[in-house]
XYZ file of C-alpha atoms in Angstrom:
636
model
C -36.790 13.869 -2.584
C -33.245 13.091 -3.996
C -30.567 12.024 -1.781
C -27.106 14.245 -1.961
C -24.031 12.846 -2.693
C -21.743 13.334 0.368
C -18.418 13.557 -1.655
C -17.800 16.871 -0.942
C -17.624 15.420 2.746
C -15.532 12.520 2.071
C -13.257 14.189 -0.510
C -11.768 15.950 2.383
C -10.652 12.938 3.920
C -9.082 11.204 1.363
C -5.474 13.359 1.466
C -5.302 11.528 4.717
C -5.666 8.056 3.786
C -3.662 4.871 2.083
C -5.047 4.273 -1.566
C -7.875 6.938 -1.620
C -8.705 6.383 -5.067
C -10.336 3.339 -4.008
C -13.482 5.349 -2.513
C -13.856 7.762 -5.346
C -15.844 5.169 -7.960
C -16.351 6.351 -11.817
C -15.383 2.966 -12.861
C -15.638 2.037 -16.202
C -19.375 0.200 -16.910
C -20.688 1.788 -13.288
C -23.922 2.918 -13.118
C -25.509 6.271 -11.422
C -28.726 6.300 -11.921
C -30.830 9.907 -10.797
C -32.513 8.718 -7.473
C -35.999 10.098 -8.206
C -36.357 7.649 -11.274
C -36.286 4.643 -8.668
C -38.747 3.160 -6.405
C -36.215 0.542 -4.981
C -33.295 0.691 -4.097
C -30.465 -1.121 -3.250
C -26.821 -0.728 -1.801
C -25.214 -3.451 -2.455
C -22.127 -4.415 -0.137
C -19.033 -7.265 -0.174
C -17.924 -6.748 3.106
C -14.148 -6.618 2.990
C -11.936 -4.163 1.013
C -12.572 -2.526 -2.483
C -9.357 -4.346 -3.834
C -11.121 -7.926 -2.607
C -15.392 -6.861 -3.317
C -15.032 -5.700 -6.916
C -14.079 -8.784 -8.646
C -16.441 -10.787 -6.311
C -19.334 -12.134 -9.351
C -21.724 -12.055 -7.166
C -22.473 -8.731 -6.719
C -21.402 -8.094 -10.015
C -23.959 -9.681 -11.287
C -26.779 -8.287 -9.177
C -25.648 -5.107 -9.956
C -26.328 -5.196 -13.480
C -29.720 -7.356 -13.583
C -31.087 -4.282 -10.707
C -30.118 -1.687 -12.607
C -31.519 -3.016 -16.129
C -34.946 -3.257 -13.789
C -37.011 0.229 -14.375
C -37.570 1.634 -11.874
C -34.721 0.209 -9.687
C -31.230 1.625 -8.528
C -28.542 -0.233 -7.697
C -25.291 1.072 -5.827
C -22.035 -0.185 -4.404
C -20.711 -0.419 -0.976
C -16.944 -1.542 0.148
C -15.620 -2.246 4.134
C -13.574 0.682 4.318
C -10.184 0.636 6.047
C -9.732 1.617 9.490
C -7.501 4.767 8.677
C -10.565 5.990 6.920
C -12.885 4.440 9.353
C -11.834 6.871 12.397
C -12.092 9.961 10.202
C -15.592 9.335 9.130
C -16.236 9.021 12.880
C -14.715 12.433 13.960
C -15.825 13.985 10.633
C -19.149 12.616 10.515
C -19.353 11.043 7.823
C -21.537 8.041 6.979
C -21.216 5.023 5.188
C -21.677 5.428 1.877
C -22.084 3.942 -1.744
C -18.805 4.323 -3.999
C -21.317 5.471 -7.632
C -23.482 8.305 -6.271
C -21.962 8.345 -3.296
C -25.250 8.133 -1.167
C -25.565 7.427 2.138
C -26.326 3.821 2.673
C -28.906 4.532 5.482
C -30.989 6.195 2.770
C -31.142 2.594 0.623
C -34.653 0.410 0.807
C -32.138 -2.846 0.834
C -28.663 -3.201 2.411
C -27.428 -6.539 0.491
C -24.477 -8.344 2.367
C -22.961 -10.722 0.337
C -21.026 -13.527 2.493
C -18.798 -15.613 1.154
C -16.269 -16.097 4.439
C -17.626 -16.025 8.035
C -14.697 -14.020 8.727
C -16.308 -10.911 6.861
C -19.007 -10.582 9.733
C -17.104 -8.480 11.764
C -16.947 -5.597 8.419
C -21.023 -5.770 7.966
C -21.033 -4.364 11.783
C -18.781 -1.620 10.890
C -20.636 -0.806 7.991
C -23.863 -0.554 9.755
C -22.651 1.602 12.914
C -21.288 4.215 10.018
C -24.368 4.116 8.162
C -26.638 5.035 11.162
C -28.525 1.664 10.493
C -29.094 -0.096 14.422
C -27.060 -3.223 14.529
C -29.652 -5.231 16.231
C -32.529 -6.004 13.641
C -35.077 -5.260 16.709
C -33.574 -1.899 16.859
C -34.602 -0.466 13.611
C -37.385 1.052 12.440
C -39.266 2.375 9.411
C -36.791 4.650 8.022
C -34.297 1.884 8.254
C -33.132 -0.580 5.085
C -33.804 -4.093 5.100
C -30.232 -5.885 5.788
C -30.317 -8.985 3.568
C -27.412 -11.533 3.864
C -26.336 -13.557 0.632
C -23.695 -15.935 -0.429
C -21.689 -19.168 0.927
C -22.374 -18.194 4.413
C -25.976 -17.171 4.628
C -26.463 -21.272 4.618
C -25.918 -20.861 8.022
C -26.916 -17.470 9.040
C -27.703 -18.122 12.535
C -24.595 -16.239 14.087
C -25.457 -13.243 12.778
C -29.145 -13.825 12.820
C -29.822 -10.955 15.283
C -27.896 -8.267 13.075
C -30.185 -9.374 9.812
C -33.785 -8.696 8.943
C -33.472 -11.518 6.385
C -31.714 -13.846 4.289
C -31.678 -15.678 0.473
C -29.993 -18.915 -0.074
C -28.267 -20.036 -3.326
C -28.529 -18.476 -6.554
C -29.374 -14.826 -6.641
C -30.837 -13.366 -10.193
C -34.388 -14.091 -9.660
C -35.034 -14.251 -6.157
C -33.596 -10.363 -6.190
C -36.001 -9.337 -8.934
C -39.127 -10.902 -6.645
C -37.984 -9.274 -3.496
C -37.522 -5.812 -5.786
C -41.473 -6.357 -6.685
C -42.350 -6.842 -3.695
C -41.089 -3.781 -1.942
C -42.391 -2.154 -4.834
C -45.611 -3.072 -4.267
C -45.193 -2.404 -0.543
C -44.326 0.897 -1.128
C -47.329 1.778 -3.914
C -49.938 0.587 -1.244
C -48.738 3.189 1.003
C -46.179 0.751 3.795
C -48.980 -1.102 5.088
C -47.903 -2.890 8.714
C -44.864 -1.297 8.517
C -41.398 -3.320 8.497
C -42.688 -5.980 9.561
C -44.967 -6.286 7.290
C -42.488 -6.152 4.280
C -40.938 -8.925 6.297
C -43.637 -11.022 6.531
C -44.588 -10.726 2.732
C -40.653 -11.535 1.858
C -41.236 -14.517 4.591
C -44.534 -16.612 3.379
C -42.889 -17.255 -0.273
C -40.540 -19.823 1.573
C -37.873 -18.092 -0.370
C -36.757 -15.346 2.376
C -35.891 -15.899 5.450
C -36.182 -13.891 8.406
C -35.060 -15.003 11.815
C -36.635 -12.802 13.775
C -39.974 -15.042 12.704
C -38.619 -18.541 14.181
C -37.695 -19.249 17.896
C -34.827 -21.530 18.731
C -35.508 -23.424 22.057
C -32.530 -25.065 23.830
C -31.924 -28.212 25.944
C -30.360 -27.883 29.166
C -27.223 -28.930 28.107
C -26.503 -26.809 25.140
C -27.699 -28.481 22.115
C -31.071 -27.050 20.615
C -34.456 -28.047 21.147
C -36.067 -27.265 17.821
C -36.271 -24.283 15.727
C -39.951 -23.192 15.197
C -41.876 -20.698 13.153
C -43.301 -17.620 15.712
C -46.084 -16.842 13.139
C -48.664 -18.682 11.590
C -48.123 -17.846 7.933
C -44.356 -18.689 7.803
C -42.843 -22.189 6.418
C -40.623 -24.668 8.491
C -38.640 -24.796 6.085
C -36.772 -21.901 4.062
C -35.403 -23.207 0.443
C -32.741 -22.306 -1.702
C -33.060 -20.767 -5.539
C -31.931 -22.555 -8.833
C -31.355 -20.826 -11.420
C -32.006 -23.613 -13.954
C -30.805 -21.836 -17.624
C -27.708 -19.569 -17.281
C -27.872 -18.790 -21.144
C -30.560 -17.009 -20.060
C -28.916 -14.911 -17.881
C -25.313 -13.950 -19.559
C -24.189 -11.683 -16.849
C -21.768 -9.554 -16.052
C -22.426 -8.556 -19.700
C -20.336 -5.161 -18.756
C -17.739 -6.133 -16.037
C -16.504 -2.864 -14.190
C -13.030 -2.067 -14.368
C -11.326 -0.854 -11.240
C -9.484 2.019 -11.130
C -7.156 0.758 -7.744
C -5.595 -2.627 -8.109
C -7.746 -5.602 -6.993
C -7.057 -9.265 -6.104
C -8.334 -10.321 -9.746
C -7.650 -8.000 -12.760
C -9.499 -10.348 -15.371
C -12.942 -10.551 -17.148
C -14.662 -13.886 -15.149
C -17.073 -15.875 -17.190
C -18.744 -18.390 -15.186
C -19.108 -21.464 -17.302
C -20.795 -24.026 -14.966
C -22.480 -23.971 -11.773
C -22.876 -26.702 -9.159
C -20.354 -29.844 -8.834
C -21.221 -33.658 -8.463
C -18.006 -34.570 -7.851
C -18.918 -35.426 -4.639
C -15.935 -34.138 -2.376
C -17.057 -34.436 1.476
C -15.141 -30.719 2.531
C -16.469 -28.769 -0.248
C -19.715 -26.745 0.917
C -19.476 -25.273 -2.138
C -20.119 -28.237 -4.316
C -22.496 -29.116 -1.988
C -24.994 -26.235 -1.983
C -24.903 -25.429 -5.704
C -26.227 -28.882 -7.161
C -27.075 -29.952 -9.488
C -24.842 -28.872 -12.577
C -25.686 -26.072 -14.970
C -23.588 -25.843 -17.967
C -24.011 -23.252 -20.043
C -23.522 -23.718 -23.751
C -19.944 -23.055 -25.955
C -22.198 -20.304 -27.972
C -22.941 -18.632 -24.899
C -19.622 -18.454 -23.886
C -18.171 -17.035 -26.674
C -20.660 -14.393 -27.037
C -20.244 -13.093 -22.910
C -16.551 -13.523 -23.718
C -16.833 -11.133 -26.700
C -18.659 -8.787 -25.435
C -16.919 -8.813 -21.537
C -13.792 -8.000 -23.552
C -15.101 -5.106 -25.710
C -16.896 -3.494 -23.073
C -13.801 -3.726 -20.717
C -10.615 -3.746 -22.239
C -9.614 -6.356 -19.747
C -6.732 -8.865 -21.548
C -7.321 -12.136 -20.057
C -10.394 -13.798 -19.331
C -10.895 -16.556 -16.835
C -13.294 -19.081 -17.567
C -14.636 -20.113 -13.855
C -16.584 -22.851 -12.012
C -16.143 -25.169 -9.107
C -14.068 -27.434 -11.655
C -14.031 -25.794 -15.179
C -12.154 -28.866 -16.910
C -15.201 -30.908 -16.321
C -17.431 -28.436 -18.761
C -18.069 -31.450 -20.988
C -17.337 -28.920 -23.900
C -14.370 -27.457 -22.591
C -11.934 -28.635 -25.154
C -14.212 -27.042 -28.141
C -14.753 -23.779 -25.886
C -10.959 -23.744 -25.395
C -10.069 -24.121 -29.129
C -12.819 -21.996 -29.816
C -11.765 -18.803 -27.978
C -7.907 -19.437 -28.927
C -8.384 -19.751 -32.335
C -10.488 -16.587 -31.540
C -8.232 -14.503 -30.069
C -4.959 -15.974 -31.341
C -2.482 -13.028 -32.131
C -3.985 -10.544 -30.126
C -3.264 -9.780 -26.436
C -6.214 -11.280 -25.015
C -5.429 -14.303 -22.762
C -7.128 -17.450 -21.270
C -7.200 -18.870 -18.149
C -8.061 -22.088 -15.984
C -8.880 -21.984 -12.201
C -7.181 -24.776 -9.995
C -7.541 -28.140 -12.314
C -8.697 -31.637 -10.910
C -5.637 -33.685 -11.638
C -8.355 -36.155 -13.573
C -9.673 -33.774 -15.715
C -6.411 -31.939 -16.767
C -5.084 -32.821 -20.190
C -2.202 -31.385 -21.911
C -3.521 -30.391 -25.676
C -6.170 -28.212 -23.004
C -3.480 -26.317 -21.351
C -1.638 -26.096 -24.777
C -4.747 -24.187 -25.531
C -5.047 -21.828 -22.285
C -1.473 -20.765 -23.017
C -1.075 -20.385 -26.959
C -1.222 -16.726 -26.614
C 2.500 -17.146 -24.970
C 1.596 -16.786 -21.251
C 2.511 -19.894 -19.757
C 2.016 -19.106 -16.051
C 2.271 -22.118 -13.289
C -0.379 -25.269 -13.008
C -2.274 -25.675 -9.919
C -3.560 -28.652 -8.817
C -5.565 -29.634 -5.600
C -5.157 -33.351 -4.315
C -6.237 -32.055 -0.983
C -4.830 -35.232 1.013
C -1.583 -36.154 1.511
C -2.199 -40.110 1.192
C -4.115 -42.239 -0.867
C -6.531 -42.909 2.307
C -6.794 -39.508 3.240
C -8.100 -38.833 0.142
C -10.640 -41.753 -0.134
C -11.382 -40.025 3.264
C -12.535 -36.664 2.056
C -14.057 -38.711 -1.695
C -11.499 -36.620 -3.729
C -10.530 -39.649 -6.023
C -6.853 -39.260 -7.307
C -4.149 -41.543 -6.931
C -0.455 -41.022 -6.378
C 0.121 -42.376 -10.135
C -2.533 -39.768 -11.284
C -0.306 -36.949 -9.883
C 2.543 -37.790 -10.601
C 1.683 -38.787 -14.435
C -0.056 -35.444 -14.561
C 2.919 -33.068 -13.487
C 5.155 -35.379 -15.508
C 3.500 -34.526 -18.916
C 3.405 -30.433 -18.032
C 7.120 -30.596 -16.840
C 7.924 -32.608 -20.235
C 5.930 -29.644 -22.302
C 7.984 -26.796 -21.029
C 5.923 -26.029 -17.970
C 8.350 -25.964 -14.830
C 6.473 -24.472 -11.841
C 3.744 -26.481 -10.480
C 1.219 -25.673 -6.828
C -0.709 -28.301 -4.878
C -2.908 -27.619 -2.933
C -3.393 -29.387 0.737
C -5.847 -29.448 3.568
C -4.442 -29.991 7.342
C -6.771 -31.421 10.650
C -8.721 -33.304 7.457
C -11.349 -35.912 9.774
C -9.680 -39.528 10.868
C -6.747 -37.436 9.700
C -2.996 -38.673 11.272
C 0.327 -37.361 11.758
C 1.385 -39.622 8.355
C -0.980 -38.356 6.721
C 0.299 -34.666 6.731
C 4.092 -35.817 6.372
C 2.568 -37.387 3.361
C 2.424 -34.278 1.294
C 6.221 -33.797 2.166
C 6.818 -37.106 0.398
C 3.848 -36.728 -2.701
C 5.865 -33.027 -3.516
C 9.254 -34.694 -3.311
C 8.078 -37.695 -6.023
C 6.874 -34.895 -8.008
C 10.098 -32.978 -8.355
C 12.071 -35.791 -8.360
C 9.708 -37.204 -11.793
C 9.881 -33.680 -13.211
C 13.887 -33.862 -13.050
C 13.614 -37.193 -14.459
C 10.949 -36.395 -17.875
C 13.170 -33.060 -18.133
C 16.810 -34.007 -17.548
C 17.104 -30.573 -15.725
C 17.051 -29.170 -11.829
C 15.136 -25.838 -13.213
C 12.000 -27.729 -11.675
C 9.659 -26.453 -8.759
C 6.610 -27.191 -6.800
C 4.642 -25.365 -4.591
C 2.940 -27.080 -1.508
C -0.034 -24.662 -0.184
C -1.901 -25.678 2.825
C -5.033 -24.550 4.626
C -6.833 -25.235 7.795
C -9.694 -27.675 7.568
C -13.318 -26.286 8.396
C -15.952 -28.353 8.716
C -19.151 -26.882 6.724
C -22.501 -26.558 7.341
C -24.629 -28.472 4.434
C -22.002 -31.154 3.910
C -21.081 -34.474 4.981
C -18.702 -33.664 7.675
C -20.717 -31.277 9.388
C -20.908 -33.869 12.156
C -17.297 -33.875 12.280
C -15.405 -33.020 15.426
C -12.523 -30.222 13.937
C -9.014 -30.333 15.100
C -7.779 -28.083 17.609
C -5.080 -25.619 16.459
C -2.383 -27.122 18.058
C -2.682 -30.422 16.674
C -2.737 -28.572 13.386
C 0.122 -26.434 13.901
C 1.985 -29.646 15.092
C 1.488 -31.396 12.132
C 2.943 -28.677 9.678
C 5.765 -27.531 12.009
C 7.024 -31.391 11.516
C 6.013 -31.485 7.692
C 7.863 -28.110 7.068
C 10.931 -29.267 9.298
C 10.868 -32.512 6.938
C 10.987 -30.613 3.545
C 13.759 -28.163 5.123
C 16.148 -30.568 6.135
C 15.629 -32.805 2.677
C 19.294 -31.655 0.883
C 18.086 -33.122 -2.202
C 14.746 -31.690 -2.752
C 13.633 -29.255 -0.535
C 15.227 -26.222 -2.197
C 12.637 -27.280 -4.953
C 9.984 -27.163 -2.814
C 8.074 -23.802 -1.573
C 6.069 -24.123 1.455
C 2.991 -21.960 2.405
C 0.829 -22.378 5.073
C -1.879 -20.877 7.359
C -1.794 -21.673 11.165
C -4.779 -22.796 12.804
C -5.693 -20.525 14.897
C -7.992 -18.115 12.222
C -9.302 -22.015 11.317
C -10.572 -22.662 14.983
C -12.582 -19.323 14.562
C -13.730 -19.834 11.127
C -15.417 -23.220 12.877
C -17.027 -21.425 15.124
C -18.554 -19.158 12.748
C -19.461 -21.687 10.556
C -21.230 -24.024 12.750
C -22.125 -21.342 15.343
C -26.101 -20.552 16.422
C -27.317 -17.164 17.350
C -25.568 -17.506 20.671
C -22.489 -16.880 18.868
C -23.683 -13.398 17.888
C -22.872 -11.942 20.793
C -19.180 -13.345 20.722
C -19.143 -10.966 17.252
C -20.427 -8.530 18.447
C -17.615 -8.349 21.462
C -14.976 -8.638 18.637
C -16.094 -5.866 16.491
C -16.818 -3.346 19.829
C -13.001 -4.578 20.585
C -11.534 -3.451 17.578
C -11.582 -6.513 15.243
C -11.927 -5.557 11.781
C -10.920 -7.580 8.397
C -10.510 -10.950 10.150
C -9.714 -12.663 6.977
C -6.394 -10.847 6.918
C -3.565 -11.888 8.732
C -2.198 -8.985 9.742
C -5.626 -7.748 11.511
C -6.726 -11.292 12.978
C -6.532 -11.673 16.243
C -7.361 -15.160 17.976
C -6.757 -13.824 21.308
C -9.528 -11.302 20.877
C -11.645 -13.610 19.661
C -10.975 -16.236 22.304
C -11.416 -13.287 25.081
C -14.963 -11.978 23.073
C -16.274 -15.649 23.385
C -15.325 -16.076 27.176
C -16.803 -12.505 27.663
C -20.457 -14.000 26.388
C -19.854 -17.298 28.469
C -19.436 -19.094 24.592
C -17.655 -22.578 24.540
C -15.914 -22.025 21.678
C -14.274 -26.286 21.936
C -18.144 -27.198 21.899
C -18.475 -25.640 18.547
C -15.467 -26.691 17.240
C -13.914 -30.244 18.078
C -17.157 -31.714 19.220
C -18.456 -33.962 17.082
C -22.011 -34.048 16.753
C -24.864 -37.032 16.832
C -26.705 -38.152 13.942
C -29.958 -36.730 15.641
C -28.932 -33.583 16.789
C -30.807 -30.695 15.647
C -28.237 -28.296 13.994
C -28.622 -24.896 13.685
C -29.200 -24.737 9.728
C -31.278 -27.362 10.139
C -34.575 -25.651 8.766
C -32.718 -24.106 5.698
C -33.027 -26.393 2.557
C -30.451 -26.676 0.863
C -31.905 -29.738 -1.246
C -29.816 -32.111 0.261
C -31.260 -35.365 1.707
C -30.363 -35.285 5.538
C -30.096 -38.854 5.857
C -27.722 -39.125 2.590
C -25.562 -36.702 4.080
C -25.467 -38.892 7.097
C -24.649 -42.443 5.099
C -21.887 -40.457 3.131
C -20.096 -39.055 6.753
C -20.158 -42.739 8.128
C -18.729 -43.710 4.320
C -16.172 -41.401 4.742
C -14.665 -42.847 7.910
C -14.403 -46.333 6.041
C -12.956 -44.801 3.247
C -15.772 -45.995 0.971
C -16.244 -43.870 -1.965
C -18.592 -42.019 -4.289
C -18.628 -41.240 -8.122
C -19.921 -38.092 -9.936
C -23.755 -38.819 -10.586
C -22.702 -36.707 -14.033
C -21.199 -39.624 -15.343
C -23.060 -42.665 -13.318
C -26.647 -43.385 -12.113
C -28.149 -41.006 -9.186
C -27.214 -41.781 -5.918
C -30.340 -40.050 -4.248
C -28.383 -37.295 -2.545
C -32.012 -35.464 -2.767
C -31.168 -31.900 -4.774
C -32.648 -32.652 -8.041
C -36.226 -34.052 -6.922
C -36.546 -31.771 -3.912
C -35.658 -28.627 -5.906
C -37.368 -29.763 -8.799
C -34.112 -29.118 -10.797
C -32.329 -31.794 -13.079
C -28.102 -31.770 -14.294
C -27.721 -29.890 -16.853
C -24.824 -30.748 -19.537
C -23.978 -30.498 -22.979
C -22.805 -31.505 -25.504
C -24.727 -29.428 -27.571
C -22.503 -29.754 -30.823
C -21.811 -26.376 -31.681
C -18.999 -25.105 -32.547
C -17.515 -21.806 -31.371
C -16.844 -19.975 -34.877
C -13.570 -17.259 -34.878
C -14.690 -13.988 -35.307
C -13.794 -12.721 -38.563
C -12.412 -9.157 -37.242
C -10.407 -9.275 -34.014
């Protein structure tokens, strides 16, 4: 039976709301498939606003490969905002997807994908609209499978009780075998019911589902062990590789929004995974090894991204796109390209080491010559041997030198703040690194016209990464430290005009720890948020660290003993049976490293240094050159 759109429902709301065309979908490239030609189904949802979800790759990408499947449907879900929210309560009206405008209830799959903690709070919302139970042991047969995805389902465990199951790491194929499997499910009739769909997703090792694994606890807090319930389940859950992204050139039709989002650009992805080895980065961490894909592969997704979407400039993203080891050709390449035309390119935040000047010549030929971001991370030179991100003062400052000299004159840096083994010097060290870079810029240029930008987060320690051990600052050692460095660069006559200052407190931080680290005891600290109101927790403006701190005494939650505790080497941790390739004992050896200050090089460049991925994935690094060239078009 098809499912009915229920836009005649909503489209009587929307008069009543900020930015309703934001809910009304007909995107360019979007995709409504009729609901009878599917056996599966899937809503997919980025759980925070429309303006933030439909940029995010991610589900992009999913998007198209399930709806090029026959016999699949794929659909779009947003958090929506809370002016909406309450009149879909007192209208009735459930959550629903933004193409067909189906209620999301009526989907096989409900696909979270995660990549902030702080977006848990949302996926509650959206499952109390939809109808779906919020507690996994709740729903029943007529209810979709809530999958979790993304950054954060490496540690799903706080929200373990909300989700039927979860995927680590790379998405494309592991979404095609679930697909088949609920296919199959479905063709034989259900048989066993849910939990039988669960099971089959579970024995693969490539899906896991909490509800099959007990967590035992000792008396004083820390777990026991985490333990399969059922015979047929693995002790261990492992991440997906995708190991050849020329094989899978997606988004090959990026949708265009029709409200303004956080990104208006066509995104070609043009590595995945990092070596570089940097202790805070989860990221770089849970997507080894590195996957290039090739300059001809580029250049076609680029060509075709731009056709089918209009978009003019295209960013060419990874963890740290300067290190493609064909970057310079795929730069030339694609400005020679698209030289003369309106079509722009674009660099993420640059490694000081990798940046060169004849590359950013290239990124802004077409006469956009927007600001340079860099990311030292550390204010000192131990601070950074600290955290393994390996550039000098001299490196900086030689690096901004050369932009300022070529006509660039606004620079950001980006900082972290409550770093491990970090000190009070260390922060007012940025103060001093931004001053030396204004005061070479005025020097190479011979004019004032010069400014820097000093950003600065909240450190997190990560699950999956060497300072997951780490014991995290408390927010008023954080908020300390910046009040003094922003009091220093304020009352500097000479160059603190120069000098913008942006900063996050670290209060959001100390919950974001929590989160991140947090076992399923922690759901119920969520759980008291989101009944109390909280919504959008990664904006400012809606956060609310009293709520939180109130939600986590209501569920008798230690919030200090998830945060600045710092953990044992042999403590079991709650992500503990989740593979994410990396050797437990390297991780270990490169924590205790990192408080000595010893350091680590890329294992692109330099012989392995066993950090596990590539033998117990069964993966390898993957980088060019390949010695193609990337060959103008001859019409543009």
């Amino acid at each position: 039976m098809p499912v009915e759109s229920i836009f005649h429902r909503l489209e009587a709301l929307l008069p009543k709301v900020q930015k309703p065309i934001q809910y009304v979908g007909g995107e360019l490239n979007s995709t409504v498939k009729d609901w009878d030609s599917a056996d599966v189904r899937w809503a997919l949802m980025y759980p925070d606003a429309y303006e933030v979800g439909l940029p995010n790759q991610g589900v992009a990408i999913l998007y198209e490969i399930l709806n090029e499947l026959p016999g699949t449907l794929a659909e779009r879900t947003y958090t929506v905002w809370p002016d909406l929210e309450a009149l879909m309560r007192a209208e009735g009206v459930p959550q629903f997807t933004v193409d067909a405008h189906r209620p999301v209830r009526a989907f096989d799959v409900l696909g979270v994908s995660f990549s902030t903690e702080l977006g848990y709070t949302n996926m509650l919302t959206a499952l109390d609209l939809a109808g779906i139970p919020m507690l996994a042991v709740d729903r029943g047969e007529d209810d979709p499978i809530v999958l979790a995805g993304g950054h954060a389902a490496f540690n799903p465990e706080p929200v373990a009780d909300f989700l039927d199951a979860a995927v680590l790491g790379d998405g494309e194929q592991i979404s095609i075998a679930i697909t088949e499997v609920i296919r199959e499910w479905k063709a034989e009739g259900r048989p066993g019911g849910r939990d039988e769909l669960l099971m089959r997703l579970a024995e693969s090792g490539g899906v896991y589902v909490p509800k099959f694994y007990d967590v035992d606890y000792h008396p004083d807090g820390r777990i026991k062990r985490v333990a399969p319930n059922r015979a047929d389940v693995p002790w261990r859950v492992h991440k997906h590789t995708v190991m050849d992204l020329d094989e899978w050139p997606y988004p090959k039709k990026p949708l265009v929004p029709l409200a303004e989002t956080v990104h208006e650009r066509f995104s070609v992805e043009i590595f995945r995974g990092c070596t570089r080895g940097c202790r805070f980065c989860q990221a770089g961490m849970i997507t080894r090894p590195v996957r290039e894909r090739s300059i001809t592969t580029i250049g076609a997704m680029v060509e075709k991204g731009v056709k089918e979407s209009g978009f003019n400039e295209v960013g060419l993203l990874s963890l740290s796109s300067a290190d493609h080891s064909e970057i310079a050709d795929v730069a030339k390449g694609l400005a020679d390209r698209y030289e003369g035309t309106n079509t722009s390119l674009s660099l993420p935040s640059t490694r000081v080491d990798a940046f060169n000047i004849d590359l950013a010549n290239e990124f802004s030929r077409n006469g956009r010559r927007s600001g340079l971001t860099f990311a030292p991370e550390g204010g000192s030179e131990r601070m950074r041997k600290v955290i393994n991100k390996m550039v000098t003062e001299e490196d900086l400052i030689r690096t901004v030198t050369t932009a300022y000299s070529q006509g660039w004159r606004q620079v950001k840096l980006y900082f972290m703040c409550g770093l491990p083994t970090e000190q009070d010097e260390d922060v007012l060290g940025i103060g001093d690194l931004a001053k030396k870079v204004i005061k070479a810029g005025r020097e190479a240029t011979g004019s004032r016209d010069i400014r820097c930008t000093v950003s600065i987060g909240g450190f997190v320690p990560k699950p999956h990464t060497p300072f997951q051990w780490a014991g995290q600052a408390d927010h008023e050692t954080v908020d300390r430290r910046l009040k003094a460095l922003r009091d220093s660069l304020r009352g500097d006559k000479q160059y603190g005009r120069a000098i913008g200052f942006r900063y996050h407190d670290g209060k959001p931080s100390i919950v974001e720890g929590m989160l991140s680290r947090g076992d399923r005891r922690v759901g119920a600290v969520i759980r008291a948020v989101w009944e109390d109101g909280g919504r959008f927790d990664g904006w400012s403006e809606h956060f609310s660290y009293d709520r939180w701190m109130a939600a986590a005494e209501k569920a008798g939650v230690d919030v200090d003993w998830y945060t600045t505790r710092e953990r044992e080497e042999n403590e079991v941790l709650p992500w503990d049976h989740l593979d994410a390739g990396l050797d437990r004992e390297w991780l270990w050896q490169d924590w205790q490293e990192a408080v000595s200050g010893g350091e680590v090089e890329d294992c692109r460049w330099t012989p392995c240094y066993d950090c596990g991925v590539c033998p117990t994935m069964g993966t390898e690094i993957q980088i060019g050159p390949t010695g193609r060239k990337l060959l103008p078009l001859t019409v543009v």
